[in-house]
């Protein structure tokens, strides 16, 4: 997440639901080795589509020391970009542009968004687009603590990246979306939302018919003491929460007062799409200012992530995205 919480004293509490686990040996994963995730297995119920093992493989690579904190323009994030590209290829997600890697025009180093698309299966609705995104960059190396200087960024935002990759895998397998879905993993979010700004402005020049933008940020640990799974930034700006809860048939999305207090709506990759297109563009998040105290630190590691929670979140989001993509009219409105 773009730097913003320096003004907020962190409560040093971890969620009691956190599972400290590492599902695989990071040293044995190469940047494009997705075979271990068994992408070709047949689909079961969408409620059981994702699982903790699959999430663990994604997370253990994306937040590994090998990637050196995924700083934009670094060799480490290049490995992450190759890995994401491999996941897209493996799961029938086509490049939106001529290639998956779209070079940023607003950053002083070579950095890429990874942009794929699954065309809608309806002859009319396929001309309307949904963007599903998350940033895959982090802040690289920082001041060493106990000999560790790598800010691995497991929660921020390997968690959101893994969520988007699992959604892409589902729709790449089922092709169950009537509207077209663009899946984008953004670079340079930590530099000022530059990756999402680049893509939003580029798609706007193409006159893309954008319906809605769904962004995932810091979803690696459960909320504390809430009766909902995630909160939505800009909650009161649209009816997206009500629509999402209807498709989820549960209280999936709630309102977090702190999100409004600190204006998180403008602090993640949803915001450039709102600015460029003036359509509902919002971020789903589970960081509630009490459940994770390693923001932008070297301890943002996979051992503090709850892979079972994350896979359950993916499974709950699938019918939401499916419902939004297949609704006969644009039902999400300001």
JSON list of C-alpha atoms in Angstrom, two decimals, residues 144-254:
[
{"chain": "A", "resi": 144, "resn": "UNK", "atom": "CA", "xyz": [18.27, -3.56, 8.57]},
{"chain": "A", "resi": 145, "resn": "UNK", "atom": "CA", "xyz": [16.57, -5.03, 11.64]},
{"chain": "A", "resi": 146, "resn": "UNK", "atom": "CA", "xyz": [18.35, -7.98, 13.26]},
{"chain": "A", "resi": 147, "resn": "UNK", "atom": "CA", "xyz": [20.31, -8.50, 10.06]},
{"chain": "A", "resi": 148, "resn": "UNK", "atom": "CA", "xyz": [17.27, -8.45, 7.77]},
{"chain": "A", "resi": 149, "resn": "UNK", "atom": "CA", "xyz": [16.97, -5.55, 5.31]},
{"chain": "A", "resi": 150, "resn": "UNK", "atom": "CA", "xyz": [14.46, -7.01, 2.84]},
{"chain": "A", "resi": 151, "resn": "UNK", "atom": "CA", "xyz": [10.90, -5.68, 3.09]},
{"chain": "A", "resi": 152, "resn": "UNK", "atom": "CA", "xyz": [9.25, -8.75, 1.55]},
{"chain": "A", "resi": 153, "resn": "UNK", "atom": "CA", "xyz": [5.75, -7.28, 1.36]},
{"chain": "A", "resi": 154, "resn": "UNK", "atom": "CA", "xyz": [3.73, -10.42, 2.03]},
{"chain": "A", "resi": 155, "resn": "UNK", "atom": "CA", "xyz": [0.59, -8.61, 3.13]},
{"chain": "A", "resi": 156, "resn": "UNK", "atom": "CA", "xyz": [1.51, -5.51, 1.11]},
{"chain": "A", "resi": 157, "resn": "UNK", "atom": "CA", "xyz": [0.78, -6.69, -1.49]},
{"chain": "A", "resi": 158, "resn": "UNK", "atom": "CA", "xyz": [1.67, -10.23, -2.39]},
{"chain": "A", "resi": 159, "resn": "UNK", "atom": "CA", "xyz": [-1.68, -11.03, -0.76]},
{"chain": "A", "resi": 160, "resn": "UNK", "atom": "CA", "xyz": [-3.68, -8.90, -3.19]},
{"chain": "A", "resi": 161, "resn": "UNK", "atom": "CA", "xyz": [-1.58, -10.15, -6.11]},
{"chain": "A", "resi": 162, "resn": "UNK", "atom": "CA", "xyz": [-2.26, -13.78, -5.18]},
{"chain": "A", "resi": 163, "resn": "UNK", "atom": "CA", "xyz": [-5.99, -13.03, -4.94]},
{"chain": "A", "resi": 164, "resn": "UNK", "atom": "CA", "xyz": [-6.03, -11.56, -8.45]},
{"chain": "A", "resi": 165, "resn": "UNK", "atom": "CA", "xyz": [-4.02, -14.49, -9.83]},
{"chain": "A", "resi": 166, "resn": "UNK", "atom": "CA", "xyz": [-6.49, -16.97, -8.37]},
{"chain": "A", "resi": 167, "resn": "UNK", "atom": "CA", "xyz": [-9.43, -15.04, -9.83]},
{"chain": "A", "resi": 168, "resn": "UNK", "atom": "CA", "xyz": [-7.68, -15.01, -13.20]},
{"chain": "A", "resi": 169, "resn": "UNK", "atom": "CA", "xyz": [-7.13, -18.76, -12.93]},
{"chain": "A", "resi": 170, "resn": "UNK", "atom": "CA", "xyz": [-10.82, -19.35, -12.23]},
{"chain": "A", "resi": 171, "resn": "UNK", "atom": "CA", "xyz": [-12.15, -17.28, -15.11]},
{"chain": "A", "resi": 172, "resn": "UNK", "atom": "CA", "xyz": [-9.41, -18.51, -17.44]},
{"chain": "A", "resi": 173, "resn": "UNK", "atom": "CA", "xyz": [-10.68, -22.03, -16.76]},
{"chain": "A", "resi": 174, "resn": "UNK", "atom": "CA", "xyz": [-14.43, -21.43, -16.78]},
{"chain": "A", "resi": 175, "resn": "UNK", "atom": "CA", "xyz": [-14.79, -18.54, -19.27]},
{"chain": "A", "resi": 176, "resn": "UNK", "atom": "CA", "xyz": [-18.01, -17.86, -17.37]},
{"chain": "A", "resi": 177, "resn": "UNK", "atom": "CA", "xyz": [-17.91, -14.06, -17.73]},
{"chain": "A", "resi": 178, "resn": "UNK", "atom": "CA", "xyz": [-20.23, -12.26, -20.14]},
{"chain": "A", "resi": 179, "resn": "UNK", "atom": "CA", "xyz": [-18.38, -8.98, -19.74]},
{"chain": "A", "resi": 180, "resn": "UNK", "atom": "CA", "xyz": [-14.68, -8.85, -20.54]},
{"chain": "A", "resi": 181, "resn": "UNK", "atom": "CA", "xyz": [-12.32, -8.83, -17.56]},
{"chain": "A", "resi": 182, "resn": "UNK", "atom": "CA", "xyz": [-8.92, -7.15, -17.53]},
{"chain": "A", "resi": 183, "resn": "UNK", "atom": "CA", "xyz": [-6.57, -8.52, -14.89]},
{"chain": "A", "resi": 184, "resn": "UNK", "atom": "CA", "xyz": [-3.76, -6.12, -14.08]},
{"chain": "A", "resi": 185, "resn": "UNK", "atom": "CA", "xyz": [-0.92, -6.32, -11.59]},
{"chain": "A", "resi": 186, "resn": "UNK", "atom": "CA", "xyz": [0.52, -2.84, -11.08]},
{"chain": "A", "resi": 187, "resn": "UNK", "atom": "CA", "xyz": [4.08, -1.72, -10.53]},
{"chain": "A", "resi": 188, "resn": "UNK", "atom": "CA", "xyz": [5.18, 1.52, -8.83]},
{"chain": "A", "resi": 189, "resn": "UNK", "atom": "CA", "xyz": [2.17, 1.80, -6.54]},
{"chain": "A", "resi": 190, "resn": "UNK", "atom": "CA", "xyz": [4.58, 2.54, -3.73]},
{"chain": "A", "resi": 191, "resn": "UNK", "atom": "CA", "xyz": [6.01, 5.41, -5.80]},
{"chain": "A", "resi": 192, "resn": "UNK", "atom": "CA", "xyz": [2.66, 7.20, -5.94]},
{"chain": "A", "resi": 193, "resn": "UNK", "atom": "CA", "xyz": [0.12, 4.95, -7.71]},
{"chain": "A", "resi": 194, "resn": "UNK", "atom": "CA", "xyz": [2.13, 5.32, -10.92]},
{"chain": "A", "resi": 195, "resn": "UNK", "atom": "CA", "xyz": [1.35, 1.94, -12.46]},
{"chain": "A", "resi": 196, "resn": "UNK", "atom": "CA", "xyz": [-2.39, 2.24, -12.09]},
{"chain": "A", "resi": 197, "resn": "UNK", "atom": "CA", "xyz": [-2.29, 5.86, -13.23]},
{"chain": "A", "resi": 198, "resn": "UNK", "atom": "CA", "xyz": [-0.39, 4.83, -16.36]},
{"chain": "A", "resi": 199, "resn": "UNK", "atom": "CA", "xyz": [-2.87, 2.09, -17.24]},
{"chain": "A", "resi": 200, "resn": "UNK", "atom": "CA", "xyz": [-5.99, 4.09, -16.43]},
{"chain": "A", "resi": 201, "resn": "UNK", "atom": "CA", "xyz": [-4.88, 6.97, -18.63]},
{"chain": "A", "resi": 202, "resn": "UNK", "atom": "CA", "xyz": [-3.79, 4.62, -21.42]},
{"chain": "A", "resi": 203, "resn": "UNK", "atom": "CA", "xyz": [-7.11, 2.77, -21.42]},
{"chain": "A", "resi": 204, "resn": "UNK", "atom": "CA", "xyz": [-8.97, 6.07, -21.35]},
{"chain": "A", "resi": 205, "resn": "UNK", "atom": "CA", "xyz": [-7.23, 7.19, -24.56]},
{"chain": "A", "resi": 206, "resn": "UNK", "atom": "CA", "xyz": [-8.52, 3.96, -26.14]},
{"chain": "A", "resi": 207, "resn": "UNK", "atom": "CA", "xyz": [-12.07, 4.87, -25.10]},
{"chain": "A", "resi": 208, "resn": "UNK", "atom": "CA", "xyz": [-12.40, 1.64, -23.13]},
{"chain": "A", "resi": 209, "resn": "UNK", "atom": "CA", "xyz": [-15.97, 1.08, -21.99]},
{"chain": "A", "resi": 210, "resn": "UNK", "atom": "CA", "xyz": [-15.11, 0.55, -18.32]},
{"chain": "A", "resi": 211, "resn": "UNK", "atom": "CA", "xyz": [-17.95, -0.55, -16.07]},
{"chain": "A", "resi": 212, "resn": "UNK", "atom": "CA", "xyz": [-16.19, -0.96, -12.73]},
{"chain": "A", "resi": 213, "resn": "UNK", "atom": "CA", "xyz": [-12.74, -1.38, -11.18]},
{"chain": "A", "resi": 214, "resn": "UNK", "atom": "CA", "xyz": [-12.14, -3.82, -8.30]},
{"chain": "A", "resi": 215, "resn": "UNK", "atom": "CA", "xyz": [-8.82, -3.54, -6.46]},
{"chain": "A", "resi": 216, "resn": "UNK", "atom": "CA", "xyz": [-7.35, -5.88, -3.81]},
{"chain": "A", "resi": 217, "resn": "UNK", "atom": "CA", "xyz": [-4.95, -4.56, -1.18]},
{"chain": "A", "resi": 218, "resn": "UNK", "atom": "CA", "xyz": [-3.57, -6.17, 2.00]},
{"chain": "A", "resi": 219, "resn": "UNK", "atom": "CA", "xyz": [-5.92, -9.14, 2.38]},
{"chain": "A", "resi": 220, "resn": "UNK", "atom": "CA", "xyz": [-3.52, -11.54, 4.11]},
{"chain": "A", "resi": 221, "resn": "UNK", "atom": "CA", "xyz": [-4.96, -11.63, 7.64]},
{"chain": "A", "resi": 222, "resn": "UNK", "atom": "CA", "xyz": [-8.54, -11.53, 8.96]},
{"chain": "A", "resi": 223, "resn": "UNK", "atom": "CA", "xyz": [-10.22, -8.48, 10.39]},
{"chain": "A", "resi": 224, "resn": "UNK", "atom": "CA", "xyz": [-10.52, -8.36, 14.18]},
{"chain": "A", "resi": 225, "resn": "UNK", "atom": "CA", "xyz": [-13.90, -8.29, 15.89]},
{"chain": "A", "resi": 226, "resn": "UNK", "atom": "CA", "xyz": [-15.91, -7.60, 12.74]},
{"chain": "A", "resi": 227, "resn": "UNK", "atom": "CA", "xyz": [-18.98, -9.38, 11.40]},
{"chain": "A", "resi": 228, "resn": "UNK", "atom": "CA", "xyz": [-17.82, -8.99, 7.80]},
{"chain": "A", "resi": 229, "resn": "UNK", "atom": "CA", "xyz": [-14.83, -10.37, 5.87]},
{"chain": "A", "resi": 230, "resn": "UNK", "atom": "CA", "xyz": [-13.51, -7.27, 4.08]},
{"chain": "A", "resi": 231, "resn": "UNK", "atom": "CA", "xyz": [-14.14, -3.56, 4.01]},
{"chain": "A", "resi": 232, "resn": "UNK", "atom": "CA", "xyz": [-14.49, -1.39, 0.95]},
{"chain": "A", "resi": 233, "resn": "UNK", "atom": "CA", "xyz": [-12.75, 1.96, 0.56]},
{"chain": "A", "resi": 234, "resn": "UNK", "atom": "CA", "xyz": [-15.13, 4.69, -0.50]},
{"chain": "A", "resi": 235, "resn": "UNK", "atom": "CA", "xyz": [-17.90, 2.53, 0.96]},
{"chain": "A", "resi": 236, "resn": "UNK", "atom": "CA", "xyz": [-20.50, 5.29, 0.79]},
{"chain": "A", "resi": 237, "resn": "UNK", "atom": "CA", "xyz": [-19.54, 6.35, -2.76]},
{"chain": "A", "resi": 238, "resn": "UNK", "atom": "CA", "xyz": [-21.50, 3.58, -4.50]},
{"chain": "A", "resi": 239, "resn": "UNK", "atom": "CA", "xyz": [-23.78, 0.60, -3.93]},
{"chain": "A", "resi": 240, "resn": "UNK", "atom": "CA", "xyz": [-20.93, -1.83, -4.61]},
{"chain": "A", "resi": 241, "resn": "UNK", "atom": "CA", "xyz": [-21.01, -3.30, -1.10]},
{"chain": "A", "resi": 242, "resn": "UNK", "atom": "CA", "xyz": [-24.71, -4.13, -1.33]},
{"chain": "A", "resi": 243, "resn": "UNK", "atom": "CA", "xyz": [-24.30, -5.67, -4.77]},
{"chain": "A", "resi": 244, "resn": "UNK", "atom": "CA", "xyz": [-21.29, -7.71, -3.63]},
{"chain": "A", "resi": 245, "resn": "UNK", "atom": "CA", "xyz": [-23.04, -8.98, -0.51]},
{"chain": "A", "resi": 246, "resn": "UNK", "atom": "CA", "xyz": [-26.04, -9.99, -2.58]},
{"chain": "A", "resi": 247, "resn": "UNK", "atom": "CA", "xyz": [-23.93, -12.17, -4.86]},
{"chain": "A", "resi": 248, "resn": "UNK", "atom": "CA", "xyz": [-21.93, -13.53, -1.94]},
{"chain": "A", "resi": 249, "resn": "UNK", "atom": "CA", "xyz": [-25.18, -14.29, -0.05]},
{"chain": "A", "resi": 250, "resn": "UNK", "atom": "CA", "xyz": [-23.35, -13.22, 3.09]},
{"chain": "A", "resi": 251, "resn": "UNK", "atom": "CA", "xyz": [-22.06, -10.16, 4.90]},
{"chain": "A", "resi": 252, "resn": "UNK", "atom": "CA", "xyz": [-18.83, -10.22, 2.91]},
{"chain": "A", "resi": 253, "resn": "UNK", "atom": "CA", "xyz": [-18.27, -6.45, 2.76]},
{"chain": "A", "resi": 254, "resn": "UNK", "atom": "CA", "xyz": [-18.62, -3.93, 5.58]}
]
